[in-house]
Amino acid sequence: MEKIEEQFANLHIVKSSSGTKEPTYLLGIDTSKTVQAGTENVAAVLCSNGSIRIYDKERLNVLREFSGYPGLLNGVRFANSCDSVYSACTDGTVKCWDARVAREKPVQLFKGYPSNIFISFDINCNDHIICAGTEKVDDDALLVFWDARMNSQDLSTTKDPLGAYSETHSDDVTQVRFHPSNPNMVVSGSSDGLVNVFDINVDNEEDALVTTCNSISSVSCIGWSGKGYKQIYCMTHDEGFYWWDLNHLDTDEPVTRLNIQDVREAVNMKEDSLDYLIGGLYHEKTDTLHVIGGTNTGRIHLMNCSTSGLTHVTSLQGGHAATVRSFCWNVQDDSLLTGGEDAQLLLWKPGAIEKTFTKKENMKIASSVHQRVRVHSNDSYKRRKKQ
């Protein structure tokens, strides 16, 4: 079996998205998980103007666009069993659209409690439960839950919450990720540095909390890895990386597999540089965890992850001209979608004939957008102290 680092090194750009009227940073990418004969294969991209664009995944042309206006959208996720696409909104809702239909109004609206501002969310693997995380308001930072199923008896398009967890985070809930195969397991990350694992099948919040891990810094990314997805990795806004093994919760073995306070200082890049982390990539077939990072000039780095540290393996270049903010790896055909601050969406495929593109210049965006896009810490390596 070809290792992922070999597949990654063999990637070349086959398509670049055409320009749009309003250039934006591309902050998040997800692809449709359903493949049906005669239907287009689509990707959903979260943009810094607060909208979601639906692209044809092969041609990279924009098919339609959804807006959360006057709210801003945070996160983008396809359902697992259909072409519904979801996003959390600062107006206190989670919205669901049919990605195949150019309809402005969401097909479903999941309403939060008064004063909720949602900045993170996920839907579980059987598409039954949605969980969204809020900004801290009046000392409250919540995880809010809904039943996502369509009910033939209840044709209402608006749903109220099932309930919420309110005791386990003390600051903005920046990340929510359900387990890839267990619909009852969810992990949340926060600006308070805590990463909490819950079993939502248990009745109350205190008993549902399986464990708490501490990154000591604001959480920017979390994900599941390992055989049976019993491990959790975490990245922080000041480029820290943490890796925990839940198999060791009831043993004498340490739960922490890896703890790096600043990856930029810890990884040997030889003649190259590493400016930030983008996300993690767990390869189920080879049982390997990889970390994706990059440079401010658009190079993308693949690093192998082991208990001894992160090792730089290979890099992609010649595509982006600015910070890369998002990626989506397709396990079926080993292709890669990447999006950046140069407003480009790029499709990379293995062994393809590389096409040459004129690099787009880095773009300046309005200051209001800076308040909601991830800011990488370039200077201080100071650790955030938990109050």
mmCIF file of C-alpha atoms in Angstrom:
data_model
loop_
_atom_site.group_PDB
_atom_site.id
_atom_site.type_symbol
_atom_site.label_atom_id
_atom_site.label_comp_id
_atom_site.label_asym_id
_atom_site.label_seq_id
_atom_site.Cartn_x
_atom_site.Cartn_y
_atom_site.Cartn_z
ATOM 1 C CA MET A 1 0.000 0.000 0.000
ATOM 2 C CA GLU A 2 1.286 3.396 -0.973
ATOM 3 C CA LYS A 3 1.932 5.547 2.083
ATOM 4 C CA ILE A 4 0.162 8.863 2.383
ATOM 5 C CA GLU A 5 3.443 10.773 2.274
ATOM 6 C CA GLU A 6 4.159 9.215 -1.140
ATOM 7 C CA GLN A 7 0.649 10.057 -2.329
ATOM 8 C CA PHE A 8 1.012 13.615 -1.031
ATOM 9 C CA ALA A 9 4.398 14.107 -2.698
ATOM 10 C CA ASN A 10 2.902 12.914 -5.994
ATOM 11 C CA LEU A 11 0.116 15.526 -6.014
ATOM 12 C CA HIS A 12 -0.108 18.133 -8.769
ATOM 13 C CA ILE A 13 -2.607 20.911 -9.425
ATOM 14 C CA VAL A 14 -5.219 19.950 -12.018
ATOM 15 C CA LYS A 15 -7.703 22.772 -11.509
ATOM 16 C CA SER A 16 -7.939 26.232 -9.996
ATOM 17 C CA SER A 17 -11.216 27.969 -9.196
ATOM 18 C CA SER A 18 -12.234 30.802 -11.463
ATOM 19 C CA GLY A 19 -12.419 34.265 -9.950
ATOM 20 C CA THR A 20 -15.593 35.491 -8.270
ATOM 21 C CA LYS A 21 -17.062 38.988 -8.076
ATOM 22 C CA GLU A 22 -16.154 39.199 -4.404
ATOM 23 C CA PRO A 23 -12.772 37.628 -3.545
ATOM 24 C CA THR A 24 -12.718 36.156 -0.030
ATOM 25 C CA TYR A 25 -10.551 34.043 2.219
ATOM 26 C CA LEU A 26 -11.546 30.362 1.969
ATOM 27 C CA LEU A 27 -11.804 29.259 5.598
ATOM 28 C CA GLY A 28 -13.280 25.758 5.485
ATOM 29 C CA ILE A 29 -13.986 22.944 2.997
ATOM 30 C CA ASP A 30 -16.155 19.836 3.068
ATOM 31 C CA THR A 31 -17.183 17.514 0.250
ATOM 32 C CA SER A 32 -20.418 15.644 -0.309
ATOM 33 C CA LYS A 33 -20.253 12.117 1.095
ATOM 34 C CA THR A 34 -22.950 10.725 -1.191
ATOM 35 C CA VAL A 35 -22.077 9.602 -4.710
ATOM 36 C CA GLN A 36 -25.090 9.122 -6.969
ATOM 37 C CA ALA A 37 -25.104 8.379 -10.670
ATOM 38 C CA GLY A 38 -26.055 11.394 -12.750
ATOM 39 C CA THR A 39 -25.526 13.943 -9.963
ATOM 40 C CA GLU A 40 -22.694 16.397 -9.605
ATOM 41 C CA ASN A 41 -19.947 15.801 -7.042
ATOM 42 C CA VAL A 42 -19.897 18.969 -4.970
ATOM 43 C CA ALA A 43 -17.756 20.753 -2.404
ATOM 44 C CA ALA A 44 -18.944 23.362 0.090
ATOM 45 C CA VAL A 45 -16.561 26.192 1.006
ATOM 46 C CA LEU A 46 -16.909 28.604 3.929
ATOM 47 C CA CYS A 47 -15.923 32.132 2.874
ATOM 48 C CA SER A 48 -14.786 35.073 4.983
ATOM 49 C CA ASN A 49 -17.703 37.197 3.764
ATOM 50 C CA GLY A 50 -19.983 34.971 5.834
ATOM 51 C CA SER A 51 -21.327 32.829 2.991
ATOM 52 C CA ILE A 52 -21.006 29.230 1.797
ATOM 53 C CA ARG A 53 -20.246 28.559 -1.862
ATOM 54 C CA ILE A 54 -21.131 25.257 -3.506
ATOM 55 C CA TYR A 55 -18.566 24.235 -6.135
ATOM 56 C CA ASP A 56 -18.511 21.506 -8.727
ATOM 57 C CA LYS A 57 -15.680 19.452 -7.229
ATOM 58 C CA GLU A 58 -14.016 18.649 -10.571
ATOM 59 C CA ARG A 59 -14.529 21.871 -12.539
ATOM 60 C CA LEU A 60 -14.302 24.168 -9.463
ATOM 61 C CA ASN A 61 -16.957 26.526 -10.805
ATOM 62 C CA VAL A 62 -19.423 28.072 -8.330
ATOM 63 C CA LEU A 63 -22.843 26.439 -8.662
ATOM 64 C CA ARG A 64 -24.669 28.397 -5.958
ATOM 65 C CA GLU A 65 -24.110 30.405 -2.813
ATOM 66 C CA PHE A 66 -25.845 30.480 0.579
ATOM 67 C CA SER A 67 -25.726 33.363 3.046
ATOM 68 C CA GLY A 68 -26.330 33.704 6.772
ATOM 69 C CA TYR A 69 -26.972 37.444 6.418
ATOM 70 C CA PRO A 70 -27.227 39.426 8.630
ATOM 71 C CA GLY A 71 -25.364 36.810 10.689
ATOM 72 C CA LEU A 72 -21.966 35.343 9.816
ATOM 73 C CA LEU A 73 -21.548 31.620 9.167
ATOM 74 C CA ASN A 74 -18.988 29.520 11.063
ATOM 75 C CA GLY A 75 -17.965 26.041 9.929
ATOM 76 C CA VAL A 76 -19.305 23.958 7.047
ATOM 77 C CA ARG A 77 -20.337 20.308 7.078
ATOM 78 C CA PHE A 78 -22.207 17.966 4.773
ATOM 79 C CA ALA A 79 -24.605 15.398 6.193
ATOM 80 C CA ASN A 80 -23.329 11.829 5.974
ATOM 81 C CA SER A 81 -26.313 10.370 4.113
ATOM 82 C CA CYS A 82 -27.569 13.167 1.835
ATOM 83 C CA ASP A 83 -26.552 16.456 0.199
ATOM 84 C CA SER A 84 -27.704 18.663 3.059
ATOM 85 C CA VAL A 85 -25.054 21.202 4.059
ATOM 86 C CA TYR A 86 -24.942 22.801 7.509
ATOM 87 C CA SER A 87 -23.353 25.854 9.075
ATOM 88 C CA ALA A 88 -23.545 27.581 12.463
ATOM 89 C CA CYS A 89 -24.495 31.248 12.500
ATOM 90 C CA THR A 90 -23.822 34.190 14.777
ATOM 91 C CA ASP A 91 -27.569 34.958 14.689
ATOM 92 C CA GLY A 92 -28.142 32.094 17.131
ATOM 93 C CA THR A 93 -29.106 29.365 14.669
ATOM 94 C CA VAL A 94 -27.634 26.397 12.817
ATOM 95 C CA LYS A 95 -28.811 26.477 9.200
ATOM 96 C CA CYS A 96 -29.298 23.614 6.757
ATOM 97 C CA TRP A 97 -29.556 23.970 2.982
ATOM 98 C CA ASP A 98 -30.056 21.485 0.161
ATOM 99 C CA ALA A 99 -26.760 21.777 -1.730
ATOM 100 C CA ARG A 100 -28.455 20.662 -4.980
ATOM 101 C CA VAL A 101 -30.979 23.520 -5.008
ATOM 102 C CA ALA A 102 -30.285 27.216 -5.474
ATOM 103 C CA ARG A 103 -32.722 28.205 -2.753
ATOM 104 C CA GLU A 104 -31.814 31.131 -0.549
ATOM 105 C CA LYS A 105 -33.884 30.079 2.435
ATOM 106 C CA PRO A 106 -32.579 27.164 4.582
ATOM 107 C CA VAL A 107 -34.630 23.960 4.421
ATOM 108 C CA GLN A 108 -34.167 23.591 8.186
ATOM 109 C CA LEU A 109 -33.367 26.069 10.940
ATOM 110 C CA PHE A 110 -32.139 24.977 14.365
ATOM 111 C CA LYS A 111 -32.785 27.768 16.852
ATOM 112 C CA GLY A 112 -30.677 28.287 19.952
ATOM 113 C CA TYR A 113 -31.486 29.942 23.253
ATOM 114 C CA PRO A 114 -31.722 33.755 23.565
ATOM 115 C CA SER A 115 -28.308 35.497 23.284
ATOM 116 C CA ASN A 116 -26.613 32.407 21.741
ATOM 117 C CA ILE A 117 -23.878 33.233 19.201
ATOM 118 C CA PHE A 118 -22.741 30.013 17.511
ATOM 119 C CA ILE A 119 -19.117 29.784 16.381
ATOM 120 C CA SER A 120 -18.633 25.996 16.028
ATOM 121 C CA PHE A 121 -20.759 22.905 15.365
ATOM 122 C CA ASP A 122 -20.886 19.357 14.029
ATOM 123 C CA ILE A 123 -23.424 16.683 13.090
ATOM 124 C CA ASN A 124 -22.983 13.105 14.279
ATOM 125 C CA CYS A 125 -22.227 10.121 12.063
ATOM 126 C CA ASN A 126 -25.860 8.949 11.707
ATOM 127 C CA ASP A 127 -27.156 12.503 11.049
ATOM 128 C CA HIS A 128 -29.421 12.359 14.115
ATOM 129 C CA ILE A 129 -27.852 14.952 16.429
ATOM 130 C CA ILE A 130 -26.373 18.430 15.878
ATOM 131 C CA CYS A 131 -24.192 20.071 18.521
ATOM 132 C CA ALA A 132 -23.085 23.722 18.378
ATOM 133 C CA GLY A 133 -20.719 25.728 20.583
ATOM 134 C CA THR A 134 -21.312 29.341 21.604
ATOM 135 C CA GLU A 135 -19.304 32.433 22.311
ATOM 136 C CA LYS A 136 -19.109 33.241 26.009
ATOM 137 C CA VAL A 137 -21.995 35.576 26.935
ATOM 138 C CA ASP A 138 -22.653 36.640 30.564
ATOM 139 C CA ASP A 139 -20.323 33.929 31.931
ATOM 140 C CA ASP A 140 -22.067 31.228 29.871
ATOM 141 C CA ALA A 141 -20.360 29.152 27.163
ATOM 142 C CA LEU A 142 -22.727 26.435 25.971
ATOM 143 C CA LEU A 143 -22.870 23.261 23.930
ATOM 144 C CA VAL A 144 -26.396 23.177 22.478
ATOM 145 C CA PHE A 145 -27.997 20.013 21.028
ATOM 146 C CA TRP A 146 -30.816 19.384 18.515
ATOM 147 C CA ASP A 147 -32.536 16.403 16.925
ATOM 148 C CA ALA A 148 -31.594 16.787 13.240
ATOM 149 C CA ARG A 149 -34.007 14.172 11.875
ATOM 150 C CA MET A 150 -36.830 15.162 9.551
ATOM 151 C CA ASN A 151 -40.167 14.032 10.975
ATOM 152 C CA SER A 152 -42.949 13.205 8.515
ATOM 153 C CA GLN A 153 -45.520 14.033 11.226
ATOM 154 C CA ASP A 154 -43.911 17.406 11.975
ATOM 155 C CA LEU A 155 -43.243 19.360 8.789
ATOM 156 C CA SER A 156 -42.011 22.461 10.638
ATOM 157 C CA THR A 157 -38.708 23.754 9.289
ATOM 158 C CA THR A 158 -37.679 25.311 12.633
ATOM 159 C CA LYS A 159 -36.467 23.228 15.576
ATOM 160 C CA ASP A 160 -35.850 24.104 19.212
ATOM 161 C CA PRO A 161 -32.959 22.623 21.228
ATOM 162 C CA LEU A 162 -33.064 19.274 23.025
ATOM 163 C CA GLY A 163 -30.925 20.815 25.763
ATOM 164 C CA ALA A 164 -27.455 22.196 26.499
ATOM 165 C CA TYR A 165 -24.255 21.625 28.496
ATOM 166 C CA SER A 166 -23.266 24.736 30.443
ATOM 167 C CA GLU A 167 -20.837 23.682 33.190
ATOM 168 C CA THR A 168 -17.758 22.354 31.402
ATOM 169 C CA HIS A 169 -16.318 25.336 29.490
ATOM 170 C CA SER A 170 -15.593 28.824 30.848
ATOM 171 C CA ASP A 171 -14.853 30.561 27.521
ATOM 172 C CA ASP A 172 -15.813 30.482 23.806
ATOM 173 C CA VAL A 173 -16.416 26.941 22.490
ATOM 174 C CA THR A 174 -14.245 27.100 19.376
ATOM 175 C CA GLN A 175 -14.444 23.474 18.191
ATOM 176 C CA VAL A 176 -16.980 20.595 18.211
ATOM 177 C CA ARG A 177 -16.267 17.179 16.651
ATOM 178 C CA PHE A 178 -18.381 14.042 16.814
ATOM 179 C CA HIS A 179 -16.728 10.621 16.740
ATOM 180 C CA PRO A 180 -16.502 9.248 13.156
ATOM 181 C CA SER A 181 -18.373 6.004 13.990
ATOM 182 C CA ASN A 182 -19.892 6.311 17.495
ATOM 183 C CA PRO A 183 -22.880 8.693 17.284
ATOM 184 C CA ASN A 184 -22.888 9.299 21.065
ATOM 185 C CA MET A 185 -19.286 10.483 21.481
ATOM 186 C CA VAL A 186 -18.380 14.144 20.970
ATOM 187 C CA VAL A 187 -15.310 16.233 21.799
ATOM 188 C CA SER A 188 -15.311 20.002 22.327
ATOM 189 C CA GLY A 189 -12.484 22.535 22.513
ATOM 190 C CA SER A 190 -12.489 26.054 23.915
ATOM 191 C CA SER A 191 -10.554 29.271 24.365
ATOM 192 C CA ASP A 192 -10.208 28.146 28.001
ATOM 193 C CA GLY A 193 -7.717 25.507 26.797
ATOM 194 C CA LEU A 194 -9.899 22.571 27.814
ATOM 195 C CA VAL A 195 -10.745 19.664 25.507
ATOM 196 C CA ASN A 196 -13.774 17.752 26.833
ATOM 197 C CA VAL A 197 -14.981 14.321 25.737
ATOM 198 C CA PHE A 198 -18.672 13.493 26.279
ATOM 199 C CA ASP A 199 -20.914 10.449 25.975
ATOM 200 C CA ILE A 200 -24.230 12.156 25.180
ATOM 201 C CA ASN A 201 -26.117 8.894 25.715
ATOM 202 C CA VAL A 202 -25.770 9.601 29.447
ATOM 203 C CA ASP A 203 -28.543 11.695 30.984
ATOM 204 C CA ASN A 204 -26.794 14.637 32.648
ATOM 205 C CA GLU A 205 -23.760 16.756 31.798
ATOM 206 C CA GLU A 206 -21.653 15.806 34.818
ATOM 207 C CA ASP A 207 -21.988 12.065 34.168
ATOM 208 C CA ALA A 208 -21.719 12.507 30.384
ATOM 209 C CA LEU A 209 -18.228 14.030 30.744
ATOM 210 C CA VAL A 210 -15.830 11.150 30.030
ATOM 211 C CA THR A 211 -12.600 13.082 30.467
ATOM 212 C CA THR A 212 -11.015 16.530 30.262
ATOM 213 C CA CYS A 213 -7.644 17.209 28.620
ATOM 214 C CA ASN A 214 -5.829 20.540 28.887
ATOM 215 C CA SER A 215 -3.961 22.239 26.050
ATOM 216 C CA ILE A 216 -3.231 25.286 28.263
ATOM 217 C CA SER A 217 -4.097 27.510 25.279
ATOM 218 C CA SER A 218 -6.982 28.500 23.022
ATOM 219 C CA VAL A 219 -8.071 25.518 20.889
ATOM 220 C CA SER A 220 -8.143 26.048 17.096
ATOM 221 C CA CYS A 221 -8.633 22.482 15.824
ATOM 222 C CA ILE A 222 -9.532 19.063 17.226
ATOM 223 C CA GLY A 223 -9.999 15.642 15.635
ATOM 224 C CA TRP A 224 -10.175 11.894 16.244
ATOM 225 C CA SER A 225 -7.460 9.392 15.296
ATOM 226 C CA GLY A 226 -6.084 5.919 16.044
ATOM 227 C CA LYS A 227 -7.606 2.444 15.655
ATOM 228 C CA GLY A 228 -11.270 2.665 16.540
ATOM 229 C CA TYR A 229 -10.758 6.440 16.803
ATOM 230 C CA LYS A 230 -9.808 6.224 20.484
ATOM 231 C CA GLN A 231 -7.286 9.076 20.266
ATOM 232 C CA ILE A 232 -7.770 12.857 20.088
ATOM 233 C CA TYR A 233 -5.440 15.468 18.623
ATOM 234 C CA CYS A 234 -5.627 19.190 19.246
ATOM 235 C CA MET A 235 -4.056 22.332 17.797
ATOM 236 C CA THR A 236 -4.002 25.758 19.417
ATOM 237 C CA HIS A 237 -4.135 29.314 18.112
ATOM 238 C CA ASP A 238 -0.476 29.803 19.061
ATOM 239 C CA GLU A 239 0.557 26.713 17.043
ATOM 240 C CA GLY A 240 0.719 24.140 19.822
ATOM 241 C CA PHE A 241 -0.017 20.456 19.161
ATOM 242 C CA TYR A 242 -1.365 17.876 21.621
ATOM 243 C CA TRP A 243 -2.259 14.203 21.226
ATOM 244 C CA TRP A 244 -4.110 12.098 23.789
ATOM 245 C CA ASP A 245 -4.988 8.369 23.986
ATOM 246 C CA LEU A 246 -8.371 7.585 25.550
ATOM 247 C CA ASN A 247 -7.427 3.877 25.703
ATOM 248 C CA HIS A 248 -5.255 4.755 28.698
ATOM 249 C CA LEU A 249 -7.953 6.465 30.781
ATOM 250 C CA ASP A 250 -8.421 3.439 33.056
ATOM 251 C CA THR A 251 -4.805 2.271 33.026
ATOM 252 C CA ASP A 252 -1.490 3.383 34.496
ATOM 253 C CA GLU A 253 -0.279 4.380 31.028
ATOM 254 C CA PRO A 254 -0.040 8.146 30.360
ATOM 255 C CA VAL A 255 -2.966 9.600 28.402
ATOM 256 C CA THR A 256 -0.705 12.197 26.703
ATOM 257 C CA ARG A 257 1.079 10.813 23.637
ATOM 258 C CA LEU A 258 2.581 14.120 22.491
ATOM 259 C CA ASN A 259 2.779 17.654 23.870
ATOM 260 C CA ILE A 260 4.405 20.404 21.755
ATOM 261 C CA GLN A 261 3.919 23.971 22.968
ATOM 262 C CA ASP A 262 5.095 25.541 19.698
ATOM 263 C CA VAL A 263 5.423 23.420 16.578
ATOM 264 C CA ARG A 264 7.279 26.196 14.723
ATOM 265 C CA GLU A 265 10.197 25.850 17.118
ATOM 266 C CA ALA A 266 10.063 22.062 17.461
ATOM 267 C CA VAL A 267 9.998 20.799 13.857
ATOM 268 C CA ASN A 268 13.214 20.664 11.844
ATOM 269 C CA MET A 269 12.298 22.280 8.528
ATOM 270 C CA LYS A 270 15.887 22.298 7.235
ATOM 271 C CA GLU A 271 16.044 25.085 4.623
ATOM 272 C CA ASP A 272 12.290 25.753 4.754
ATOM 273 C CA SER A 273 10.015 27.443 7.316
ATOM 274 C CA LEU A 274 6.798 26.617 9.135
ATOM 275 C CA ASP A 275 4.539 29.553 10.008
ATOM 276 C CA TYR A 276 1.287 27.902 11.140
ATOM 277 C CA LEU A 277 -0.760 24.706 11.440
ATOM 278 C CA ILE A 278 -3.826 24.068 9.273
ATOM 279 C CA GLY A 279 -5.200 20.760 10.557
ATOM 280 C CA GLY A 280 -4.771 17.034 11.045
ATOM 281 C CA LEU A 281 -5.203 14.084 8.707
ATOM 282 C CA TYR A 282 -5.723 10.546 10.055
ATOM 283 C CA HIS A 283 -5.290 7.783 7.477
ATOM 284 C CA GLU A 284 -7.399 4.828 8.604
ATOM 285 C CA LYS A 285 -5.890 2.205 6.269
ATOM 286 C CA THR A 286 -2.321 2.844 7.379
ATOM 287 C CA ASP A 287 -3.255 3.895 10.956
ATOM 288 C CA THR A 288 -1.099 7.015 10.706
ATOM 289 C CA LEU A 289 -1.710 10.571 11.877
ATOM 290 C CA HIS A 290 -0.354 13.469 9.846
ATOM 291 C CA VAL A 291 -0.314 17.193 10.527
ATOM 292 C CA ILE A 292 -0.702 19.801 7.775
ATOM 293 C CA GLY A 293 0.995 23.183 8.126
ATOM 294 C CA GLY A 294 2.175 25.952 5.866
ATOM 295 C CA THR A 295 4.011 29.167 5.160
ATOM 296 C CA ASN A 296 2.723 32.705 4.694
ATOM 297 C CA THR A 297 3.742 32.473 1.025
ATOM 298 C CA GLY A 298 1.472 29.493 0.311
ATOM 299 C CA ARG A 299 3.650 26.380 0.650
ATOM 300 C CA ILE A 300 1.892 23.407 2.287
ATOM 301 C CA HIS A 301 3.836 21.029 4.560
ATOM 302 C CA LEU A 302 2.988 17.431 5.487
ATOM 303 C CA MET A 303 4.357 16.180 8.818
ATOM 304 C CA ASN A 304 4.278 12.681 10.258
ATOM 305 C CA CYS A 305 3.106 12.383 13.845
ATOM 306 C CA SER A 306 4.581 9.897 16.341
ATOM 307 C CA THR A 307 5.100 9.819 20.096
ATOM 308 C CA SER A 308 8.633 11.121 19.515
ATOM 309 C CA GLY A 309 7.395 14.260 17.735
ATOM 310 C CA LEU A 310 6.457 15.728 14.359
ATOM 311 C CA THR A 311 8.684 15.083 11.351
ATOM 312 C CA HIS A 312 8.524 17.090 8.116
ATOM 313 C CA VAL A 313 8.046 14.698 5.186
ATOM 314 C CA THR A 314 7.206 16.608 2.026
ATOM 315 C CA SER A 315 5.725 19.868 0.748
ATOM 316 C CA LEU A 316 3.410 21.188 -1.963
ATOM 317 C CA GLN A 317 4.183 24.475 -3.658
ATOM 318 C CA GLY A 318 3.434 26.470 -6.772
ATOM 319 C CA GLY A 319 -0.267 26.862 -6.062
ATOM 320 C CA HIS A 320 -1.143 29.346 -3.348
ATOM 321 C CA ALA A 321 0.420 32.789 -2.936
ATOM 322 C CA ALA A 322 -0.672 33.403 0.640
ATOM 323 C CA THR A 323 -1.623 31.629 3.877
ATOM 324 C CA VAL A 324 -3.528 28.370 3.297
ATOM 325 C CA ARG A 325 -6.543 28.204 5.596
ATOM 326 C CA SER A 326 -8.334 24.969 4.719
ATOM 327 C CA PHE A 327 -7.987 21.566 3.091
ATOM 328 C CA CYS A 328 -10.068 18.461 2.446
ATOM 329 C CA TRP A 329 -8.494 15.076 1.620
ATOM 330 C CA ASN A 330 -10.546 12.620 -0.452
ATOM 331 C CA VAL A 331 -9.739 9.074 0.655
ATOM 332 C CA GLN A 332 -11.475 7.520 -2.380
ATOM 333 C CA ASP A 333 -9.240 9.031 -5.065
ATOM 334 C CA ASP A 334 -6.414 10.533 -2.925
ATOM 335 C CA SER A 335 -7.179 14.011 -4.205
ATOM 336 C CA LEU A 336 -6.789 17.185 -2.159
ATOM 337 C CA LEU A 337 -8.738 20.456 -2.115
ATOM 338 C CA THR A 338 -7.045 23.509 -0.591
ATOM 339 C CA GLY A 339 -8.282 27.037 0.044
ATOM 340 C CA GLY A 340 -6.395 30.131 1.070
ATOM 341 C CA GLU A 341 -6.163 33.838 1.707
ATOM 342 C CA ASP A 342 -5.416 34.346 -1.994
ATOM 343 C CA ALA A 343 -9.101 33.468 -2.649
ATOM 344 C CA GLN A 344 -8.090 30.375 -4.632
ATOM 345 C CA LEU A 345 -9.613 26.908 -4.382
ATOM 346 C CA LEU A 346 -7.164 24.358 -5.817
ATOM 347 C CA LEU A 347 -7.707 20.708 -6.756
ATOM 348 C CA TRP A 348 -4.616 18.485 -6.467
ATOM 349 C CA LYS A 349 -4.488 14.929 -7.841
ATOM 350 C CA PRO A 350 -1.783 12.228 -7.807
ATOM 351 C CA GLY A 351 0.321 11.750 -10.903
ATOM 352 C CA ALA A 352 -1.576 14.369 -12.861
ATOM 353 C CA ILE A 353 0.090 16.601 -15.436
ATOM 354 C CA GLU A 354 0.797 19.781 -13.538
ATOM 355 C CA LYS A 355 -0.832 22.899 -14.896
ATOM 356 C CA THR A 356 0.816 26.266 -14.494
ATOM 357 C CA PHE A 357 -1.107 29.067 -12.889
ATOM 358 C CA THR A 358 -0.398 32.709 -12.351
ATOM 359 C CA LYS A 359 -0.234 33.119 -8.601
ATOM 360 C CA LYS A 360 -2.783 35.509 -7.210
ATOM 361 C CA GLU A 361 -1.544 38.183 -4.889
ATOM 362 C CA ASN A 362 -2.396 38.167 -1.226
ATOM 363 C CA MET A 363 -5.568 40.147 -0.698
ATOM 364 C CA LYS A 364 -6.504 42.660 1.935
ATOM 365 C CA ILE A 365 -9.858 42.206 3.592
ATOM 366 C CA ALA A 366 -12.026 44.507 5.650
ATOM 367 C CA SER A 367 -11.159 44.834 9.326
ATOM 368 C CA SER A 368 -14.569 43.444 10.328
ATOM 369 C CA VAL A 369 -13.602 40.129 8.766
ATOM 370 C CA HIS A 370 -10.372 39.994 10.775
ATOM 371 C CA GLN A 371 -12.479 39.700 13.894
ATOM 372 C CA ARG A 372 -13.791 36.321 12.847
ATOM 373 C CA VAL A 373 -10.978 34.688 10.895
ATOM 374 C CA ARG A 374 -8.236 32.783 12.605
ATOM 375 C CA VAL A 375 -5.257 34.948 13.522
ATOM 376 C CA HIS A 376 -1.943 33.126 13.773
ATOM 377 C CA SER A 377 0.406 34.293 16.490
ATOM 378 C CA ASN A 378 3.722 35.182 14.867
ATOM 379 C CA ASP A 379 5.489 36.813 17.764
ATOM 380 C CA SER A 380 4.752 35.772 21.303
ATOM 381 C CA TYR A 381 5.116 32.191 22.435
ATOM 382 C CA LYS A 382 3.471 33.127 25.720
ATOM 383 C CA ARG A 383 1.111 30.535 27.046
ATOM 384 C CA ARG A 384 -2.428 31.460 27.919
ATOM 385 C CA LYS A 385 -2.920 31.067 31.663
ATOM 386 C CA LYS A 386 -6.168 29.509 32.791
ATOM 387 C CA GLN A 387 -7.990 31.757 35.235
#
